[in-house]
CSV table of C-alpha atoms in Angstrom, one decimal:
chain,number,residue,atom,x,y,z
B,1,UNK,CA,71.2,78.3,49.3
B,2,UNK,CA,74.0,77.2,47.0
B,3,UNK,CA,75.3,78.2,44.0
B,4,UNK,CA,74.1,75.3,41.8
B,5,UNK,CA,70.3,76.0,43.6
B,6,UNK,CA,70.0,79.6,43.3
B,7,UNK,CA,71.0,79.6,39.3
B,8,UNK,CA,68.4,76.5,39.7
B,9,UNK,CA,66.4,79.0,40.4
B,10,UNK,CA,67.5,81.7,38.0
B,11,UNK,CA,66.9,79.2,35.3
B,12,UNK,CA,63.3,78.5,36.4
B,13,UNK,CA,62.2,82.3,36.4
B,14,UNK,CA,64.0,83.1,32.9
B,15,UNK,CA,62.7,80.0,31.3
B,16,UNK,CA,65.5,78.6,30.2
B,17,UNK,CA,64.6,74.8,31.9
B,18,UNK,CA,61.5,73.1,31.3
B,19,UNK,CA,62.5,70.9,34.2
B,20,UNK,CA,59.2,69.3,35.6
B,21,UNK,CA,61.4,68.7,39.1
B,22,UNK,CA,62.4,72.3,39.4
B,23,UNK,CA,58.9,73.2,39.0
B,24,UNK,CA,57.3,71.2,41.6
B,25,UNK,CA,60.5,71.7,44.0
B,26,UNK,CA,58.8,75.4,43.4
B,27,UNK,CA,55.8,74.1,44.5
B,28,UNK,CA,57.2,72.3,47.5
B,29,UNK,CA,60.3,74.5,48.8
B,30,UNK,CA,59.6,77.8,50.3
B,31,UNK,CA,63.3,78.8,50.2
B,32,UNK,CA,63.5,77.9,47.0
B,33,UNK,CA,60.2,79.4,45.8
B,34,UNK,CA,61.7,82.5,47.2
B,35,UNK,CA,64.7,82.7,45.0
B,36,UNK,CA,62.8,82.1,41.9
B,37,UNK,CA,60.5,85.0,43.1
B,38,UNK,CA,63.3,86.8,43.4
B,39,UNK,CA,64.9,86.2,40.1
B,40,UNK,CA,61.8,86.9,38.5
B,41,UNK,CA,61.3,90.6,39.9
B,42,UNK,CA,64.8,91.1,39.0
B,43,UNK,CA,63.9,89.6,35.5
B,44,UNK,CA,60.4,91.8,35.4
B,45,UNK,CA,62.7,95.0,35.5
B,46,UNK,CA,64.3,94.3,31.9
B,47,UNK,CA,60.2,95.2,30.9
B,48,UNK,CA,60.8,99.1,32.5
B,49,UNK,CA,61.3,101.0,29.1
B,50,UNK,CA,58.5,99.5,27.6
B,51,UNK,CA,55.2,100.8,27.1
B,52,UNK,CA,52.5,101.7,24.7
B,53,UNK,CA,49.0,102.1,24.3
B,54,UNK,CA,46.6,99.4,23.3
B,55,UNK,CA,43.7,100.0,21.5
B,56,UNK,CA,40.5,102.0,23.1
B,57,UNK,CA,38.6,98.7,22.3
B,58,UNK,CA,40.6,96.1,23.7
B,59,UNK,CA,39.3,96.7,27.6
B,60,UNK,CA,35.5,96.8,26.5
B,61,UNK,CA,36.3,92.8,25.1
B,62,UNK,CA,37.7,92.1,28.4
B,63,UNK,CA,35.2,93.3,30.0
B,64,UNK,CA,32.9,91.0,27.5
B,65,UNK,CA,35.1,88.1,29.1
B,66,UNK,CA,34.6,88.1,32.8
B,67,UNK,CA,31.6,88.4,34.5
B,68,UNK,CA,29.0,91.1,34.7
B,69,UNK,CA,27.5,93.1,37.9
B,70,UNK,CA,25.2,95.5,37.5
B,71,UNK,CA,26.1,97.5,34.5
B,72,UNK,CA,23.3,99.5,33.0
B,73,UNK,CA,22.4,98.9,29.5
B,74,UNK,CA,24.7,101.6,26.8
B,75,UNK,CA,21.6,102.6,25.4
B,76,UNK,CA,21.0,106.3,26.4
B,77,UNK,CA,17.4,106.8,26.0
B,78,UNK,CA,16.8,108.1,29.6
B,79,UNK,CA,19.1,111.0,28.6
B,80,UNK,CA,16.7,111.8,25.9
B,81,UNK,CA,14.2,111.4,28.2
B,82,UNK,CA,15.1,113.8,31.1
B,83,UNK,CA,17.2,116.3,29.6
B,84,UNK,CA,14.8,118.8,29.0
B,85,UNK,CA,14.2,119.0,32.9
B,86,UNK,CA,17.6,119.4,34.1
B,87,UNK,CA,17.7,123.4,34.3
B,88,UNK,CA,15.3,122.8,37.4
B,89,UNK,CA,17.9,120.8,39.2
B,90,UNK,CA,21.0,123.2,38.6
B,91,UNK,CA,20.5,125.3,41.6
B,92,UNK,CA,22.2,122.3,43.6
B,93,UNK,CA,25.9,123.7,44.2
B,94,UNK,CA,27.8,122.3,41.4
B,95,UNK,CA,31.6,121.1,43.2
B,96,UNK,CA,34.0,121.3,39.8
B,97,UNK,CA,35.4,118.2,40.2
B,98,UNK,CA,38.3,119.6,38.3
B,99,UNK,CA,40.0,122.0,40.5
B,100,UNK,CA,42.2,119.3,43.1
B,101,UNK,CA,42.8,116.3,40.9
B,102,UNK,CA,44.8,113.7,43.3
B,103,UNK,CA,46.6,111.2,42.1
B,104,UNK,CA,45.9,109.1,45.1
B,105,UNK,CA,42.9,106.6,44.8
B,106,UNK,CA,41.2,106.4,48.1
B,107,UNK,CA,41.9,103.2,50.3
B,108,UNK,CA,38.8,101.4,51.3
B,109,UNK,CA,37.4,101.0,55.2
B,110,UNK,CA,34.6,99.2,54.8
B,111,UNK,CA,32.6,98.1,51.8
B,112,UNK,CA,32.7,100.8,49.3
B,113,UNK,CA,30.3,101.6,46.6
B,114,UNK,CA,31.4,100.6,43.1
B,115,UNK,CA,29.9,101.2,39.1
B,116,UNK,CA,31.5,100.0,36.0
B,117,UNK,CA,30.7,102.9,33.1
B,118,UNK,CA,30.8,101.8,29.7
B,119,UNK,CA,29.7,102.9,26.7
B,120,UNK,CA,29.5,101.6,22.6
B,121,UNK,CA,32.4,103.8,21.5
B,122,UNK,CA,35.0,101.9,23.8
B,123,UNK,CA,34.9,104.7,26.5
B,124,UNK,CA,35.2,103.7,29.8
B,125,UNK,CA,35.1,104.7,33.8
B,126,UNK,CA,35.5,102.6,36.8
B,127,UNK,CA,34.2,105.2,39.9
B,128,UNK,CA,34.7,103.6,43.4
B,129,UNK,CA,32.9,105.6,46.0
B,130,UNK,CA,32.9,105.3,50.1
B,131,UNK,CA,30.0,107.0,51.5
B,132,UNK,CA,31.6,107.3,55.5
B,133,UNK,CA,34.5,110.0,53.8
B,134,UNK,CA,32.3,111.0,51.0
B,135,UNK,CA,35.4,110.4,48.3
B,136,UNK,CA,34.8,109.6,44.9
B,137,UNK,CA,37.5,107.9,42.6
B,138,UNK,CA,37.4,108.2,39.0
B,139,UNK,CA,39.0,106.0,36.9
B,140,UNK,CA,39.0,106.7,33.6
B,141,UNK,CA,39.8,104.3,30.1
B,142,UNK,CA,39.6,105.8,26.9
B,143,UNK,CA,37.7,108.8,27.1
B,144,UNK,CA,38.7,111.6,25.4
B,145,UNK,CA,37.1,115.2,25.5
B,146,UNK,CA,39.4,116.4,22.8
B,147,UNK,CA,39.6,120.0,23.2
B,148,UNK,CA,36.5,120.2,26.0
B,149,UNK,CA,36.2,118.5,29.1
B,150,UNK,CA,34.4,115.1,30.2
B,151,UNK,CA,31.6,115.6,32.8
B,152,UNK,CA,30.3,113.3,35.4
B,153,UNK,CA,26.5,112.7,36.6
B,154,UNK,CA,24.6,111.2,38.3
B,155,UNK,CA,20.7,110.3,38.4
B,156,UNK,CA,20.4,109.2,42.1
B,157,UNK,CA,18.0,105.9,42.8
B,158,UNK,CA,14.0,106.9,42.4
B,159,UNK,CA,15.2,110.2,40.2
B,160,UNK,CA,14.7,110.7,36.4
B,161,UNK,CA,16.6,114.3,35.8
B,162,UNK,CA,20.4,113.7,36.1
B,163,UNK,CA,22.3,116.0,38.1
B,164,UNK,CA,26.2,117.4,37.7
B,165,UNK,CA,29.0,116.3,39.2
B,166,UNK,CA,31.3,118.5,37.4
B,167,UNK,CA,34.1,118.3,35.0
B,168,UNK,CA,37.0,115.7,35.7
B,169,UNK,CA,40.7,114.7,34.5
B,170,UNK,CA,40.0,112.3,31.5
B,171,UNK,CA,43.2,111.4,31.4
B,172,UNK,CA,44.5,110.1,34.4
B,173,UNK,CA,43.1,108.7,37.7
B,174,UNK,CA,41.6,111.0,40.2
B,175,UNK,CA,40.0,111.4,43.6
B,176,UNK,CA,37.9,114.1,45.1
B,177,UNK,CA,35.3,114.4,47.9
B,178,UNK,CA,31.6,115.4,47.3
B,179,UNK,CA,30.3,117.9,49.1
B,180,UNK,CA,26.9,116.7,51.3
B,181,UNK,CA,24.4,118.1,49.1
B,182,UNK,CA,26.3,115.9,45.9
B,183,UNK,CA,26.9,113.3,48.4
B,184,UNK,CA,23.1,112.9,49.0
B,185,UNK,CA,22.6,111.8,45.5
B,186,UNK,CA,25.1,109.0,45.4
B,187,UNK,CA,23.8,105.5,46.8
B,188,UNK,CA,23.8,101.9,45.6
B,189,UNK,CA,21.0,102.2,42.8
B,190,UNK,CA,22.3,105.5,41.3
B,191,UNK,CA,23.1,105.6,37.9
B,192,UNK,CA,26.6,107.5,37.0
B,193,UNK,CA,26.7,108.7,33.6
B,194,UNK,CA,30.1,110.7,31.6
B,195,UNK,CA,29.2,113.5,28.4
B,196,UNK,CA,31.9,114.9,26.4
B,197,UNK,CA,31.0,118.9,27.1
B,198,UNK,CA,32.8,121.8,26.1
B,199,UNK,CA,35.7,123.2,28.2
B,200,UNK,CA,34.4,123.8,31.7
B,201,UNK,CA,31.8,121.7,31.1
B,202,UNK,CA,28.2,121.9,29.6
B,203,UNK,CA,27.2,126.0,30.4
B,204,UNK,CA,23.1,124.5,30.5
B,205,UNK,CA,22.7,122.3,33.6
B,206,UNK,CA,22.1,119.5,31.2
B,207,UNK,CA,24.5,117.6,28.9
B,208,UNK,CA,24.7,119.0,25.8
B,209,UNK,CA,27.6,117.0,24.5
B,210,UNK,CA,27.2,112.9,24.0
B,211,UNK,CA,26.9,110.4,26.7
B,212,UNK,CA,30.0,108.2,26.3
B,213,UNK,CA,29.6,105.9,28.7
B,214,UNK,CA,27.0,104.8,31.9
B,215,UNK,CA,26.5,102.6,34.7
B,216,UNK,CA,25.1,101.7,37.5
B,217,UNK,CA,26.4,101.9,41.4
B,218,UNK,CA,26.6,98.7,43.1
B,219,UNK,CA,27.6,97.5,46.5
B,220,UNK,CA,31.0,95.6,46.9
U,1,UNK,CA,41.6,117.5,49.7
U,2,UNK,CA,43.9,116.2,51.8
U,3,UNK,CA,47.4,116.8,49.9
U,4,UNK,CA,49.4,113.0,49.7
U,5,UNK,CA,52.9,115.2,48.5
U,6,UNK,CA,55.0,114.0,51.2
U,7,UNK,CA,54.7,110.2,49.9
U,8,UNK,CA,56.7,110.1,46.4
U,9,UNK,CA,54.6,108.8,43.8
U,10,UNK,CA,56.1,105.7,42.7
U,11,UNK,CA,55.5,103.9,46.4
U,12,UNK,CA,51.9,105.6,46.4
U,13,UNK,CA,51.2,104.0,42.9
U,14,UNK,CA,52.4,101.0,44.2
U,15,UNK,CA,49.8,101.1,47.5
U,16,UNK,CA,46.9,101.6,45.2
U,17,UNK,CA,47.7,99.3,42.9
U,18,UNK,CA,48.2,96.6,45.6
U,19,UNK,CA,44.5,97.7,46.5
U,20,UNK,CA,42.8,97.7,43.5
U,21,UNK,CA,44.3,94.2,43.0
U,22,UNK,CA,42.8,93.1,46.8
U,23,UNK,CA,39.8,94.4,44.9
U,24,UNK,CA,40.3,92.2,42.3
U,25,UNK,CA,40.8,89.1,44.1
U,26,UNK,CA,37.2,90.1,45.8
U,27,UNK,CA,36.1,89.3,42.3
U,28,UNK,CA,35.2,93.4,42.1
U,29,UNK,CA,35.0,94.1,38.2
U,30,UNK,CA,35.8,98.2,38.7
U,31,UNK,CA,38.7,97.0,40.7
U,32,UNK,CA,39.9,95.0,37.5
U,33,UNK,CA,39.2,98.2,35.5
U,34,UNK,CA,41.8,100.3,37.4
U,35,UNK,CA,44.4,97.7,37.1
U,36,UNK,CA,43.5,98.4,33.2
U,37,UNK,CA,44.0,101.9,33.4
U,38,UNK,CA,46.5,101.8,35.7
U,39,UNK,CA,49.0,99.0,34.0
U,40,UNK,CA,47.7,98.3,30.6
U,41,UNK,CA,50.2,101.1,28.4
U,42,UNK,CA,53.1,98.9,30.4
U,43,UNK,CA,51.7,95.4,29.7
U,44,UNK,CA,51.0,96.2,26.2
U,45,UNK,CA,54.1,97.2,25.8
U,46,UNK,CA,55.3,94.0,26.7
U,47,UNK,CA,52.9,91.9,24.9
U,48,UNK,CA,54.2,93.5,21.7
U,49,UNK,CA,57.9,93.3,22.4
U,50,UNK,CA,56.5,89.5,23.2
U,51,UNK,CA,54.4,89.0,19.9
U,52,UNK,CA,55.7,92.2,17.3
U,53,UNK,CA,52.4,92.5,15.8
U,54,UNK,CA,49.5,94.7,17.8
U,55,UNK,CA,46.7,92.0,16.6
U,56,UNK,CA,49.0,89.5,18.8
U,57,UNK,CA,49.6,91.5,21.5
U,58,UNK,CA,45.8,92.7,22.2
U,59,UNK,CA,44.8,89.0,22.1
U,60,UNK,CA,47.3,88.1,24.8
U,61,UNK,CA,46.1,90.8,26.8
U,62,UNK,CA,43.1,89.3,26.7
U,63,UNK,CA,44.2,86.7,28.5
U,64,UNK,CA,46.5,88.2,30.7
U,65,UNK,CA,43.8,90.5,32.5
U,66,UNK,CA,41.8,87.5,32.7
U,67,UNK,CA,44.8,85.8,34.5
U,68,UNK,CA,45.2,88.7,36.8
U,69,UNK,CA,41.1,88.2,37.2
U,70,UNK,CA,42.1,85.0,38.2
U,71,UNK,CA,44.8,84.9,40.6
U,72,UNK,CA,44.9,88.6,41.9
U,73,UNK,CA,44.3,86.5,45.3
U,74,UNK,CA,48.1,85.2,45.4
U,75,UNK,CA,49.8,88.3,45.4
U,76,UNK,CA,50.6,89.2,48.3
U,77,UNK,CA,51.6,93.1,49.1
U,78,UNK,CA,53.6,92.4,51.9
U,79,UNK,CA,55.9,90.3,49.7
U,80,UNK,CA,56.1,92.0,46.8
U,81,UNK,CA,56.3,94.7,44.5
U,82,UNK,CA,52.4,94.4,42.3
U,83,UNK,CA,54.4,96.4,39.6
U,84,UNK,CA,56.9,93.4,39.1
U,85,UNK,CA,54.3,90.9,39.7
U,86,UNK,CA,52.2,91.6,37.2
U,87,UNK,CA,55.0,92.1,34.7
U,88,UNK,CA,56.1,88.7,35.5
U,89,UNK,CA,52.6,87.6,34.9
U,90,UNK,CA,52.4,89.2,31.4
U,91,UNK,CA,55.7,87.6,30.2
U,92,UNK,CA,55.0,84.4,31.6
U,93,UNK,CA,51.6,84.0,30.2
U,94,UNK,CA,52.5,85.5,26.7
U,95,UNK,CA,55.7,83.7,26.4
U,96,UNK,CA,52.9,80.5,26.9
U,97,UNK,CA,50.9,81.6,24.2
U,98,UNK,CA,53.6,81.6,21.8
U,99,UNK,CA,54.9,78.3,22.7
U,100,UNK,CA,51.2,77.0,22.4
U,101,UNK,CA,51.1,78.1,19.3
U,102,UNK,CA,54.1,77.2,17.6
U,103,UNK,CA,55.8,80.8,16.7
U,104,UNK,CA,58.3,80.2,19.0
U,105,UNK,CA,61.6,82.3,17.1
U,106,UNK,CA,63.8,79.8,16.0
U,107,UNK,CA,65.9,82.5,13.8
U,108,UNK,CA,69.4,82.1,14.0
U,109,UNK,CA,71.2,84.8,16.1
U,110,UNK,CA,74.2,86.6,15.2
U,111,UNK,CA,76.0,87.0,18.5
U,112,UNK,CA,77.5,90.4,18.8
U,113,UNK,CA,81.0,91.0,19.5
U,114,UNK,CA,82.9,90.1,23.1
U,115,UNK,CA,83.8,93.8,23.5
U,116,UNK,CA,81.1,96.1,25.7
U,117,UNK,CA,79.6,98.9,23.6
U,118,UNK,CA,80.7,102.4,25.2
U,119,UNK,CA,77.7,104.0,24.2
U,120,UNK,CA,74.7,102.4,25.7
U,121,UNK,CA,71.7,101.2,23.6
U,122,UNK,CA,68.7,102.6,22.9
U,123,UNK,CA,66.6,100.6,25.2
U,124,UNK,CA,69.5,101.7,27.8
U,125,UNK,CA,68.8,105.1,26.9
U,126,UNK,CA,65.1,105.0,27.4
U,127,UNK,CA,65.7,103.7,31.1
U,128,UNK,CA,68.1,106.6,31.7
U,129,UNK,CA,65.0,109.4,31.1
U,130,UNK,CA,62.5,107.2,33.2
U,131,UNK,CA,62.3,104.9,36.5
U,132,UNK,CA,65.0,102.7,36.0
U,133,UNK,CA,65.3,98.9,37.5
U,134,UNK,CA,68.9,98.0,38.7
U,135,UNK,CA,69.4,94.8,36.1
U,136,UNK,CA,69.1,97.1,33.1
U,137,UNK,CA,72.1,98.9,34.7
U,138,UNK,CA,73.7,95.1,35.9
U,139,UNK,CA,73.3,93.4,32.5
U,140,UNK,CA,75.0,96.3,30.5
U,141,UNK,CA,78.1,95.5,32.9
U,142,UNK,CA,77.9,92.0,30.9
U,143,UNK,CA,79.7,90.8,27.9
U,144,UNK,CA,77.4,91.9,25.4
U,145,UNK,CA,76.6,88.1,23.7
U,146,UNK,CA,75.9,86.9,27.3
U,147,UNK,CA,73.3,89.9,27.7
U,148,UNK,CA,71.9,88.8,24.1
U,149,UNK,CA,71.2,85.3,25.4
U,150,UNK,CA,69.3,86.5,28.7
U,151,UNK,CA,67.3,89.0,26.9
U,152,UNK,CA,66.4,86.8,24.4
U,153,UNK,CA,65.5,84.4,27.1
U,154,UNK,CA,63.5,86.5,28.4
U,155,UNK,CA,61.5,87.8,25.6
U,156,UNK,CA,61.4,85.2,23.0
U,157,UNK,CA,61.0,82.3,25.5
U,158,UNK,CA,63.8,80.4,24.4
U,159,UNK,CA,65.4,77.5,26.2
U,160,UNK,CA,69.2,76.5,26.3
U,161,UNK,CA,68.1,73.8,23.8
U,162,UNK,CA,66.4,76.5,21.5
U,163,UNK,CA,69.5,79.4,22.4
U,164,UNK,CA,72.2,76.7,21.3
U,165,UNK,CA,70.5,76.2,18.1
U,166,UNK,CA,70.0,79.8,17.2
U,167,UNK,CA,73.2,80.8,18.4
U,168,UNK,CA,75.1,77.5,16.7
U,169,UNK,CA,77.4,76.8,20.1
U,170,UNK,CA,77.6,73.5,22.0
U,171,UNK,CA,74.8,73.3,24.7
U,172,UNK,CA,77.3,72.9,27.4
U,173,UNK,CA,79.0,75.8,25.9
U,174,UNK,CA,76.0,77.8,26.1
U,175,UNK,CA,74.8,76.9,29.5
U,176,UNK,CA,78.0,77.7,30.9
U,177,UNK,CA,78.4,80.8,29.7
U,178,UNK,CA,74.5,81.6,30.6
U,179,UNK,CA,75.4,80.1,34.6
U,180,UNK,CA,78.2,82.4,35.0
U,181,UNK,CA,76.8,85.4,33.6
U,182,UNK,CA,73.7,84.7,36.1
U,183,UNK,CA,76.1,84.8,39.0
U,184,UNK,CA,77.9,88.1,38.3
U,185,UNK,CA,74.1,89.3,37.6
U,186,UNK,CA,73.4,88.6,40.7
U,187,UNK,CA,76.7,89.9,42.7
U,188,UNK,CA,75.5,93.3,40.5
U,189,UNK,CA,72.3,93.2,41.8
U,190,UNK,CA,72.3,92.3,45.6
């Protein structure tokens, strides 16, 4: 590629042309399409210093904005509704979720297992879940346990008393593997639900601390 | 766990990120919600060098995770870095938004002087403590006006047209200085 092409191309990715023929040469030119890709990584690096948090609200109106799967309702009733029994299902080995965060999230052979948490406060958790390695990643958005810790659970399909998944990183990404007696209560169906507990997470067997945000697991 | 420590972290950020956007072409909503977490402090920071006001900003970033809902399907991992991709992405689609609505700067800009600046800037400094990109190292190696003009390119969206106005030079003037600054960009960079 010349000279005169290649800054052609240059031109394109910074904007500086609103040339209708460089844009559908774009379209039409593969070696040309290539330099402009180029340019514009090169381009997308003068973006590297910046960054900054948006507000805890603005993913809840994307979310509004494209379309819903099956996300339970943010009213947290249930929890009112079972708490009381939860003591009875504590004996089941609680796995501290806390202990090995990863920063990896788990690739995806065959169809995983998805929910979408959400809550009225702006909290947030995406948990993507593959049943043949038993790892469950936790993406959180906005939640913030202050000085305590956030705590995942989960009331498996058929079930009304929510059971402990422990205590997770709230700030960042993480992946750990359930154990098979936690990875029994996690199907399609089940619904995941996030309380803001005290450090180490709530001492009861039930949540003590508010529900932030819930949601159902779907499969992809 | 299995420990991933022998992979450094920016190229294993890079993998999941390519995956949650294969997600996200699937039309998979959680997969859109880690992009989110995973990008949104680095797109927002963008939108609001883009816009200057936060109100601005957040409205753009609307639109541009509805974009990336959109067309996650033509990126392709193999080709490209999803980092750069989406950043390219943001800019494009906010600089569109403020051309739509007519808040494109027009300001007139005070070029700065020919001579580099020894001491590097404070957005050069920034880059220095964190992951840098080669061009923020490339473009400091250019006369400082001619770096002016491809910045504010870049983040204001301004053509030659609109550059030869705000900078009161000749167009010719302007595109010829902007065309060989591009070339020794590029020697710098390849």
């Amino acid at each position: 590629m010349n000279d005169d092409d290649d800054l052609l191309a240059a031109e394109l990715a910074l904007g500086l042309i609103g040339d209708s023929a460089a844009t559908s040469r774009r379209a039409q030119d593969g070696a040309f399409a290539a330099r402009v890709a180029w340019w514009e990584d090169q381009f997308a690096g003068l973006t590297t210093p910046l960054a900054m948090e948006p507000s805890a609200q603005l993913w809840p109106r994307i979310a509004a904005r494209i379309p819903q799967n099956d996300n339970a309702p943010t009213n947290v009733l249930w929890w009112k509704l079972t708490s009381g029994a939860l003591a009875a299902v504590a004996a089941i080995s609680l796995f501290m979720l806390a202990q090995r965060p990863q920063i990896e999230l788990p690739p995806q052979p065959g169809a995983p297992a998805v929910a979408s948490l959400a809550g009225e406060t702006g909290s947030a958790m995406a948990i993507s879940y593959d049943s043949a390695t038993r790892r469950i990643a936790l993406a959180p958005i906005a939640l913030d346990p202050g000085k305590g810790d956030a705590e995942l659970w989960v009331i498996p399909v058929g079930a009304d008393k929510a059971v402990s998944l422990g205590v997770f990183d709230a700030r960042k990404p993480s992946s750990h593997q359930l154990n098979p007696a936690q990875a029994r209560l996690v199907a399609a169906g089940a619904t995941f639900a996030v309380s803001l507990e005290q450090r180490g997470g709530s001492p009861t067997g039930q949540h003590v601390g508010p529900i932030v945000a819930s949601g159902k697991m779907v499969e992809t | 766990m299995a420990s991933e420590s022998t992979e450094n972290p920016a190229s294993l950020e890079r993998a999941a990120l390519s995956r949650a956007l294969a997600g996200v072409a699937r039309q998979d909503r959680a997969a859109l919600q880690e992009v989110y977490c995973r990008t949104s402090r680095k797109l927002f920071g963008i939108c609001l060098r883009i816009f200057g006001e936060r109100a601005d900003a957040e409205d753009a970033m609307q639109d541009v995770y509805i974009t990336i809902w959109n067309r996650a399907g033509s990126f392709d991992p193999a080709r490209g870095n999803p980092i750069s991709w989406l950043a390219t992405l943001t800019r494009n689609r906010a600089i569109d938004i403020l051309r739509a609505s007519g808040r494109r700067p027009t300001a007139p800009i005070e070029l700065a002087a020919e001579v580099a600046d020894e001491s590097p800037d404070a957005e050069a400094q920034l880059v220095e403590q964190g992951e840098d990109a080669r061009i923020n190292h490339c473009i400091e190696g250019l006369a400082k006006s001619d770096a002016q003009m491809i910045r504010t390119a870049f983040f204001e969206g301004s053509t030659y047209a609109d550059l030869a106005a705000r900078v009161s030079l000749p167009l010719g003037t302007v595109k010829s200085r902007i065309r060989r600054a591009l070339l020794k960009l590029r020697e710098c960079l390849s």
